[in-house]
Amino acid sequence: MGIIDIFVIAFLLFLSFLGNGVAQAKEKLVLFGGGAFAQQGITQFMSWAGGHEAKILILPWASSNLDESYQSSQELFSPYKPAQIERGFAYDENGFNEKQLLNQIETATGIYFPGGDQNDHMARINANPEIRKRLLKVYHRGTVFAG
C-alpha cells in the first residue's frame, strides 16, 4: 500500500469520526495526498467553494509548524483570488478562542486541512465537541472540505 493510499484511508477515517458524512459529501470532498497537488483538484475545490467569492478556512492543526503550514496553504489558494483566506484559530502559545473558531467554520465556504499528523486534527476535534458538531453541520450543509 502506497503513501497516497494510506493518506486517503486516514482522511476518510477522519471524516467518518465526524459522523457518517463521507457518503453524504459526494461532490464536496477533494482529497490530496503524498507529493505535489494536482492542479485540477485545487481548481475544483476553489470552484465548489465559490471562486472569487470563496471564503477559505485553513486548519493547519496537523502540522508541527502552524505558521509555515498556513503560509504555504495560503500561497496555494491565493492565485484564485478568493474573497477571503483565513487561518483557523487553534491551540498555540496564544491560547484558543472556541467562539471565534465556530464562527469561522460557520461562515467558510471551503475548509482546507493541510498535511501533517492527522491524529492531531482528531485530538483537537474530539476534545471540543462543539467544534466537532459545527464541522459536521457545515460539511452536511455543503461546505467543501479538502486536504
mmCIF file with all atom_site columns, C-alpha atoms in Angstrom:
data_model
loop_
_atom_site.group_PDB
_atom_site.id
_atom_site.type_symbol
_atom_site.label_atom_id
_atom_site.label_alt_id
_atom_site.label_comp_id
_atom_site.label_asym_id
_atom_site.label_entity_id
_atom_site.label_seq_id
_atom_site.pdbx_PDB_ins_code
_atom_site.Cartn_x
_atom_site.Cartn_y
_atom_site.Cartn_z
_atom_site.occupancy
_atom_site.B_iso_or_equiv
_atom_site.pdbx_formal_charge
_atom_site.auth_seq_id
_atom_site.auth_comp_id
_atom_site.auth_asym_id
_atom_site.auth_atom_id
_atom_site.pdbx_PDB_model_num
ATOM 1   C CA . MET A 1 1   ? 0.000   0.000  0.000   1.00 0.00 ? 1   MET A CA 1
ATOM 2   C CA . GLY A 1 2   ? 1.459   3.367  -1.038  1.00 0.00 ? 2   GLY A CA 1
ATOM 3   C CA . ILE A 1 3   ? 1.609   6.635  0.892   1.00 0.00 ? 3   ILE A CA 1
ATOM 4   C CA . ILE A 1 4   ? -1.280  8.073  -1.129  1.00 0.00 ? 4   ILE A CA 1
ATOM 5   C CA . ASP A 1 5   ? -3.479  5.079  -0.298  1.00 0.00 ? 5   ASP A CA 1
ATOM 6   C CA . ILE A 1 6   ? -2.657  5.441  3.386   1.00 0.00 ? 6   ILE A CA 1
ATOM 7   C CA . PHE A 1 7   ? -3.428  9.178  3.323   1.00 0.00 ? 7   PHE A CA 1
ATOM 8   C CA . VAL A 1 8   ? -6.772  8.651  1.574   1.00 0.00 ? 8   VAL A CA 1
ATOM 9   C CA . ILE A 1 9   ? -7.765  5.970  4.075   1.00 0.00 ? 9   ILE A CA 1
ATOM 10  C CA . ALA A 1 10  ? -6.694  8.158  7.008   1.00 0.00 ? 10  ALA A CA 1
ATOM 11  C CA . PHE A 1 11  ? -8.648  11.146 5.711   1.00 0.00 ? 11  PHE A CA 1
ATOM 12  C CA . LEU A 1 12  ? -11.772 9.079  5.097   1.00 0.00 ? 12  LEU A CA 1
ATOM 13  C CA . LEU A 1 13  ? -11.480 7.712  8.636   1.00 0.00 ? 13  LEU A CA 1
ATOM 14  C CA . PHE A 1 14  ? -11.135 11.296 9.881   1.00 0.00 ? 14  PHE A CA 1
ATOM 15  C CA . LEU A 1 15  ? -14.380 12.244 8.177   1.00 0.00 ? 15  LEU A CA 1
ATOM 16  C CA . SER A 1 16  ? -16.119 9.131  9.430   1.00 0.00 ? 16  SER A CA 1
ATOM 17  C CA . PHE A 1 17  ? -15.298 10.200 13.002  1.00 0.00 ? 17  PHE A CA 1
ATOM 18  C CA . LEU A 1 18  ? -17.220 13.408 12.315  1.00 0.00 ? 18  LEU A CA 1
ATOM 19  C CA . GLY A 1 19  ? -20.284 11.305 11.630  1.00 0.00 ? 19  GLY A CA 1
ATOM 20  C CA . ASN A 1 20  ? -21.496 9.274  8.707   1.00 0.00 ? 20  ASN A CA 1
ATOM 21  C CA . GLY A 1 21  ? -20.764 12.113 6.281   1.00 0.00 ? 21  GLY A CA 1
ATOM 22  C CA . VAL A 1 22  ? -18.431 10.511 3.753   1.00 0.00 ? 22  VAL A CA 1
ATOM 23  C CA . ALA A 1 23  ? -21.279 9.053  1.720   1.00 0.00 ? 23  ALA A CA 1
ATOM 24  C CA . GLN A 1 24  ? -23.273 12.259 2.028   1.00 0.00 ? 24  GLN A CA 1
ATOM 25  C CA . ALA A 1 25  ? -20.463 14.572 0.931   1.00 0.00 ? 25  ALA A CA 1
ATOM 26  C CA . LYS A 1 26  ? -20.299 13.252 -2.636  1.00 0.00 ? 26  LYS A CA 1
ATOM 27  C CA . GLU A 1 27  ? -19.129 16.169 -4.764  1.00 0.00 ? 27  GLU A CA 1
ATOM 28  C CA . LYS A 1 28  ? -17.976 18.336 -1.837  1.00 0.00 ? 28  LYS A CA 1
ATOM 29  C CA . LEU A 1 29  ? -14.807 16.473 -0.854  1.00 0.00 ? 29  LEU A CA 1
ATOM 30  C CA . VAL A 1 30  ? -11.397 16.904 -2.501  1.00 0.00 ? 30  VAL A CA 1
ATOM 31  C CA . LEU A 1 31  ? -8.581  14.613 -1.355  1.00 0.00 ? 31  LEU A CA 1
ATOM 32  C CA . PHE A 1 32  ? -4.882  15.304 -1.840  1.00 0.00 ? 32  PHE A CA 1
ATOM 33  C CA . GLY A 1 33  ? -2.027  13.203 -0.612  1.00 0.00 ? 33  GLY A CA 1
ATOM 34  C CA . GLY A 1 34  ? 1.625   12.452 -0.938  1.00 0.00 ? 34  GLY A CA 1
ATOM 35  C CA . GLY A 1 35  ? 3.649   14.836 -3.075  1.00 0.00 ? 35  GLY A CA 1
ATOM 36  C CA . ALA A 1 36  ? 2.578   17.551 -5.478  1.00 0.00 ? 36  ALA A CA 1
ATOM 37  C CA . PHE A 1 37  ? -1.027  18.663 -5.657  1.00 0.00 ? 37  PHE A CA 1
ATOM 38  C CA . ALA A 1 38  ? -2.985  18.077 -8.831  1.00 0.00 ? 38  ALA A CA 1
ATOM 39  C CA . GLN A 1 39  ? -3.948  21.467 -10.236 1.00 0.00 ? 39  GLN A CA 1
ATOM 40  C CA . GLN A 1 40  ? -7.326  20.057 -11.246 1.00 0.00 ? 40  GLN A CA 1
ATOM 41  C CA . GLY A 1 41  ? -8.122  19.244 -7.597  1.00 0.00 ? 41  GLY A CA 1
ATOM 42  C CA . ILE A 1 42  ? -7.233  22.752 -6.426  1.00 0.00 ? 42  ILE A CA 1
ATOM 43  C CA . THR A 1 43  ? -9.278  24.279 -9.230  1.00 0.00 ? 43  THR A CA 1
ATOM 44  C CA . GLN A 1 44  ? -12.278 22.061 -8.384  1.00 0.00 ? 44  GLN A CA 1
ATOM 45  C CA . PHE A 1 45  ? -12.042 22.906 -4.677  1.00 0.00 ? 45  PHE A CA 1
ATOM 46  C CA . MET A 1 46  ? -11.990 26.629 -5.448  1.00 0.00 ? 46  MET A CA 1
ATOM 47  C CA . SER A 1 47  ? -14.890 26.316 -7.870  1.00 0.00 ? 47  SER A CA 1
ATOM 48  C CA . TRP A 1 48  ? -17.066 24.421 -5.377  1.00 0.00 ? 48  TRP A CA 1
ATOM 49  C CA . ALA A 1 49  ? -16.094 26.875 -2.637  1.00 0.00 ? 49  ALA A CA 1
ATOM 50  C CA . GLY A 1 50  ? -17.360 29.825 -4.681  1.00 0.00 ? 50  GLY A CA 1
ATOM 51  C CA . GLY A 1 51  ? -14.491 31.009 -6.892  1.00 0.00 ? 51  GLY A CA 1
ATOM 52  C CA . HIS A 1 52  ? -13.765 34.695 -6.318  1.00 0.00 ? 52  HIS A CA 1
ATOM 53  C CA . GLU A 1 53  ? -16.453 34.784 -3.613  1.00 0.00 ? 53  GLU A CA 1
ATOM 54  C CA . ALA A 1 54  ? -14.945 31.829 -1.718  1.00 0.00 ? 54  ALA A CA 1
ATOM 55  C CA . LYS A 1 55  ? -14.160 32.126 1.973   1.00 0.00 ? 55  LYS A CA 1
ATOM 56  C CA . ILE A 1 56  ? -11.378 29.630 2.611   1.00 0.00 ? 56  ILE A CA 1
ATOM 57  C CA . LEU A 1 57  ? -10.623 28.489 6.153   1.00 0.00 ? 57  LEU A CA 1
ATOM 58  C CA . ILE A 1 58  ? -7.277  26.762 6.652   1.00 0.00 ? 58  ILE A CA 1
ATOM 59  C CA . LEU A 1 59  ? -6.989  24.482 9.699   1.00 0.00 ? 59  LEU A CA 1
ATOM 60  C CA . PRO A 1 60  ? -3.256  23.688 9.956   1.00 0.00 ? 60  PRO A CA 1
ATOM 61  C CA . TRP A 1 61  ? -3.527  21.788 13.243  1.00 0.00 ? 61  TRP A CA 1
ATOM 62  C CA . ALA A 1 62  ? -1.797  18.632 11.993  1.00 0.00 ? 62  ALA A CA 1
ATOM 63  C CA . SER A 1 63  ? 1.428   20.446 11.206  1.00 0.00 ? 63  SER A CA 1
ATOM 64  C CA . SER A 1 64  ? 4.344   20.796 13.577  1.00 0.00 ? 64  SER A CA 1
ATOM 65  C CA . ASN A 1 65  ? 4.739   24.380 12.284  1.00 0.00 ? 65  ASN A CA 1
ATOM 66  C CA . LEU A 1 66  ? 1.310   26.055 12.170  1.00 0.00 ? 66  LEU A CA 1
ATOM 67  C CA . ASP A 1 67  ? 2.551   29.325 10.675  1.00 0.00 ? 67  ASP A CA 1
ATOM 68  C CA . GLU A 1 68  ? 4.514   27.673 7.878   1.00 0.00 ? 68  GLU A CA 1
ATOM 69  C CA . SER A 1 69  ? 1.638   25.338 7.061   1.00 0.00 ? 69  SER A CA 1
ATOM 70  C CA . TYR A 1 70  ? -0.812  28.244 6.908   1.00 0.00 ? 70  TYR A CA 1
ATOM 71  C CA . GLN A 1 71  ? 1.537   30.322 4.738   1.00 0.00 ? 71  GLN A CA 1
ATOM 72  C CA . SER A 1 72  ? 2.116   27.549 2.191   1.00 0.00 ? 72  SER A CA 1
ATOM 73  C CA . SER A 1 73  ? -1.624  26.819 2.091   1.00 0.00 ? 73  SER A CA 1
ATOM 74  C CA . GLN A 1 74  ? -2.387  30.495 1.595   1.00 0.00 ? 74  GLN A CA 1
ATOM 75  C CA . GLU A 1 75  ? 0.047   30.585 -1.328  1.00 0.00 ? 75  GLU A CA 1
ATOM 76  C CA . LEU A 1 76  ? -1.704  27.559 -2.836  1.00 0.00 ? 76  LEU A CA 1
ATOM 77  C CA . PHE A 1 77  ? -5.089  29.326 -2.991  1.00 0.00 ? 77  PHE A CA 1
ATOM 78  C CA . SER A 1 78  ? -4.083  32.985 -3.475  1.00 0.00 ? 78  SER A CA 1
ATOM 79  C CA . PRO A 1 79  ? -3.768  32.759 -7.292  1.00 0.00 ? 79  PRO A CA 1
ATOM 80  C CA . TYR A 1 80  ? -7.517  32.019 -7.421  1.00 0.00 ? 80  TYR A CA 1
ATOM 81  C CA . LYS A 1 81  ? -8.245  35.356 -5.726  1.00 0.00 ? 81  LYS A CA 1
ATOM 82  C CA . PRO A 1 82  ? -10.899 34.176 -3.263  1.00 0.00 ? 82  PRO A CA 1
ATOM 83  C CA . ALA A 1 83  ? -12.735 36.782 -1.196  1.00 0.00 ? 83  ALA A CA 1
ATOM 84  C CA . GLN A 1 84  ? -11.013 35.532 1.964   1.00 0.00 ? 84  GLN A CA 1
ATOM 85  C CA . ILE A 1 85  ? -8.297  33.156 3.117   1.00 0.00 ? 85  ILE A CA 1
ATOM 86  C CA . GLU A 1 86  ? -8.181  32.781 6.877   1.00 0.00 ? 86  GLU A CA 1
ATOM 87  C CA . ARG A 1 87  ? -6.299  30.679 9.400   1.00 0.00 ? 87  ARG A CA 1
ATOM 88  C CA . GLY A 1 88  ? -8.500  28.829 11.847  1.00 0.00 ? 88  GLY A CA 1
ATOM 89  C CA . PHE A 1 89  ? -7.754  29.519 15.455  1.00 0.00 ? 89  PHE A CA 1
ATOM 90  C CA . ALA A 1 90  ? -6.087  26.566 17.101  1.00 0.00 ? 90  ALA A CA 1
ATOM 91  C CA . TYR A 1 91  ? -4.116  25.598 20.151  1.00 0.00 ? 91  TYR A CA 1
ATOM 92  C CA . ASP A 1 92  ? -0.875  27.515 20.225  1.00 0.00 ? 92  ASP A CA 1
ATOM 93  C CA . GLU A 1 93  ? 1.075   29.813 22.516  1.00 0.00 ? 93  GLU A CA 1
ATOM 94  C CA . ASN A 1 94  ? -1.717  32.410 22.199  1.00 0.00 ? 94  ASN A CA 1
ATOM 95  C CA . GLY A 1 95  ? -4.423  30.136 23.569  1.00 0.00 ? 95  GLY A CA 1
ATOM 96  C CA . PHE A 1 96  ? -7.688  29.137 21.925  1.00 0.00 ? 96  PHE A CA 1
ATOM 97  C CA . ASN A 1 97  ? -10.861 31.028 21.114  1.00 0.00 ? 97  ASN A CA 1
ATOM 98  C CA . GLU A 1 98  ? -13.625 28.475 20.512  1.00 0.00 ? 98  GLU A CA 1
ATOM 99  C CA . LYS A 1 99  ? -16.332 31.051 19.790  1.00 0.00 ? 99  LYS A CA 1
ATOM 100 C CA . GLN A 1 100 ? -14.243 32.709 17.093  1.00 0.00 ? 100 GLN A CA 1
ATOM 101 C CA . LEU A 1 101 ? -13.359 29.356 15.514  1.00 0.00 ? 101 LEU A CA 1
ATOM 102 C CA . LEU A 1 102 ? -17.013 28.281 15.496  1.00 0.00 ? 102 LEU A CA 1
ATOM 103 C CA . ASN A 1 103 ? -17.858 31.477 13.640  1.00 0.00 ? 103 ASN A CA 1
ATOM 104 C CA . GLN A 1 104 ? -15.044 30.908 11.142  1.00 0.00 ? 104 GLN A CA 1
ATOM 105 C CA . ILE A 1 105 ? -16.276 27.376 10.463  1.00 0.00 ? 105 ILE A CA 1
ATOM 106 C CA . GLU A 1 106 ? -19.859 28.581 10.064  1.00 0.00 ? 106 GLU A CA 1
ATOM 107 C CA . THR A 1 107 ? -19.011 31.271 7.503   1.00 0.00 ? 107 THR A CA 1
ATOM 108 C CA . ALA A 1 108 ? -16.393 29.388 5.452   1.00 0.00 ? 108 ALA A CA 1
ATOM 109 C CA . THR A 1 109 ? -17.367 28.100 2.013   1.00 0.00 ? 109 THR A CA 1
ATOM 110 C CA . GLY A 1 110 ? -14.283 25.864 1.850   1.00 0.00 ? 110 GLY A CA 1
ATOM 111 C CA . ILE A 1 111 ? -12.271 24.277 4.663   1.00 0.00 ? 111 ILE A CA 1
ATOM 112 C CA . TYR A 1 112 ? -8.760  23.030 3.952   1.00 0.00 ? 112 TYR A CA 1
ATOM 113 C CA . PHE A 1 113 ? -6.805  20.633 6.179   1.00 0.00 ? 113 PHE A CA 1
ATOM 114 C CA . PRO A 1 114 ? -3.092  20.787 5.252   1.00 0.00 ? 114 PRO A CA 1
ATOM 115 C CA . GLY A 1 115 ? -0.884  17.754 5.700   1.00 0.00 ? 115 GLY A CA 1
ATOM 116 C CA . GLY A 1 116 ? 0.763   16.564 8.861   1.00 0.00 ? 116 GLY A CA 1
ATOM 117 C CA . ASP A 1 117 ? -0.170  14.157 11.624  1.00 0.00 ? 117 ASP A CA 1
ATOM 118 C CA . GLN A 1 118 ? -3.924  13.716 11.192  1.00 0.00 ? 118 GLN A CA 1
ATOM 119 C CA . ASN A 1 119 ? -4.111  12.330 14.728  1.00 0.00 ? 119 ASN A CA 1
ATOM 120 C CA . ASP A 1 120 ? -3.503  15.918 15.880  1.00 0.00 ? 120 ASP A CA 1
ATOM 121 C CA . HIS A 1 121 ? -6.598  17.034 13.946  1.00 0.00 ? 121 HIS A CA 1
ATOM 122 C CA . MET A 1 122 ? -8.683  14.327 15.558  1.00 0.00 ? 122 MET A CA 1
ATOM 123 C CA . ALA A 1 123 ? -7.367  15.039 19.055  1.00 0.00 ? 123 ALA A CA 1
ATOM 124 C CA . ARG A 1 124 ? -8.344  18.708 18.783  1.00 0.00 ? 124 ARG A CA 1
ATOM 125 C CA . ILE A 1 125 ? -11.723 17.975 17.234  1.00 0.00 ? 125 ILE A CA 1
ATOM 126 C CA . ASN A 1 126 ? -12.614 15.254 19.740  1.00 0.00 ? 126 ASN A CA 1
ATOM 127 C CA . ALA A 1 127 ? -11.514 17.443 22.657  1.00 0.00 ? 127 ALA A CA 1
ATOM 128 C CA . ASN A 1 128 ? -14.017 20.116 21.577  1.00 0.00 ? 128 ASN A CA 1
ATOM 129 C CA . PRO A 1 129 ? -17.495 18.672 20.939  1.00 0.00 ? 129 PRO A CA 1
ATOM 130 C CA . GLU A 1 130 ? -18.911 21.988 19.737  1.00 0.00 ? 130 GLU A CA 1
ATOM 131 C CA . ILE A 1 131 ? -16.228 22.257 17.061  1.00 0.00 ? 131 ILE A CA 1
ATOM 132 C CA . ARG A 1 132 ? -16.862 18.672 16.024  1.00 0.00 ? 132 ARG A CA 1
ATOM 133 C CA . LYS A 1 133 ? -20.612 19.334 15.754  1.00 0.00 ? 133 LYS A CA 1
ATOM 134 C CA . ARG A 1 134 ? -20.066 22.521 13.756  1.00 0.00 ? 134 ARG A CA 1
ATOM 135 C CA . LEU A 1 135 ? -17.692 20.844 11.303  1.00 0.00 ? 135 LEU A CA 1
ATOM 136 C CA . LEU A 1 136 ? -20.200 18.064 10.804  1.00 0.00 ? 136 LEU A CA 1
ATOM 137 C CA . LYS A 1 137 ? -23.041 20.559 10.345  1.00 0.00 ? 137 LYS A CA 1
ATOM 138 C CA . VAL A 1 138 ? -21.300 22.620 7.662   1.00 0.00 ? 138 VAL A CA 1
ATOM 139 C CA . TYR A 1 139 ? -19.970 19.517 5.933   1.00 0.00 ? 139 TYR A CA 1
ATOM 140 C CA . HIS A 1 140 ? -23.504 18.146 5.549   1.00 0.00 ? 140 HIS A CA 1
ATOM 141 C CA . ARG A 1 141 ? -24.728 21.592 4.524   1.00 0.00 ? 141 ARG A CA 1
ATOM 142 C CA . GLY A 1 142 ? -22.337 21.559 1.569   1.00 0.00 ? 142 GLY A CA 1
ATOM 143 C CA . THR A 1 143 ? -19.208 23.380 2.693   1.00 0.00 ? 143 THR A CA 1
ATOM 144 C CA . VAL A 1 144 ? -16.349 21.907 0.672   1.00 0.00 ? 144 VAL A CA 1
ATOM 145 C CA . PHE A 1 145 ? -13.692 20.022 2.647   1.00 0.00 ? 145 PHE A CA 1
ATOM 146 C CA . ALA A 1 146 ? -10.248 19.323 1.219   1.00 0.00 ? 146 ALA A CA 1
ATOM 147 C CA . GLY A 1 147 ? -6.952  18.049 2.469   1.00 0.00 ? 147 GLY A CA 1
#
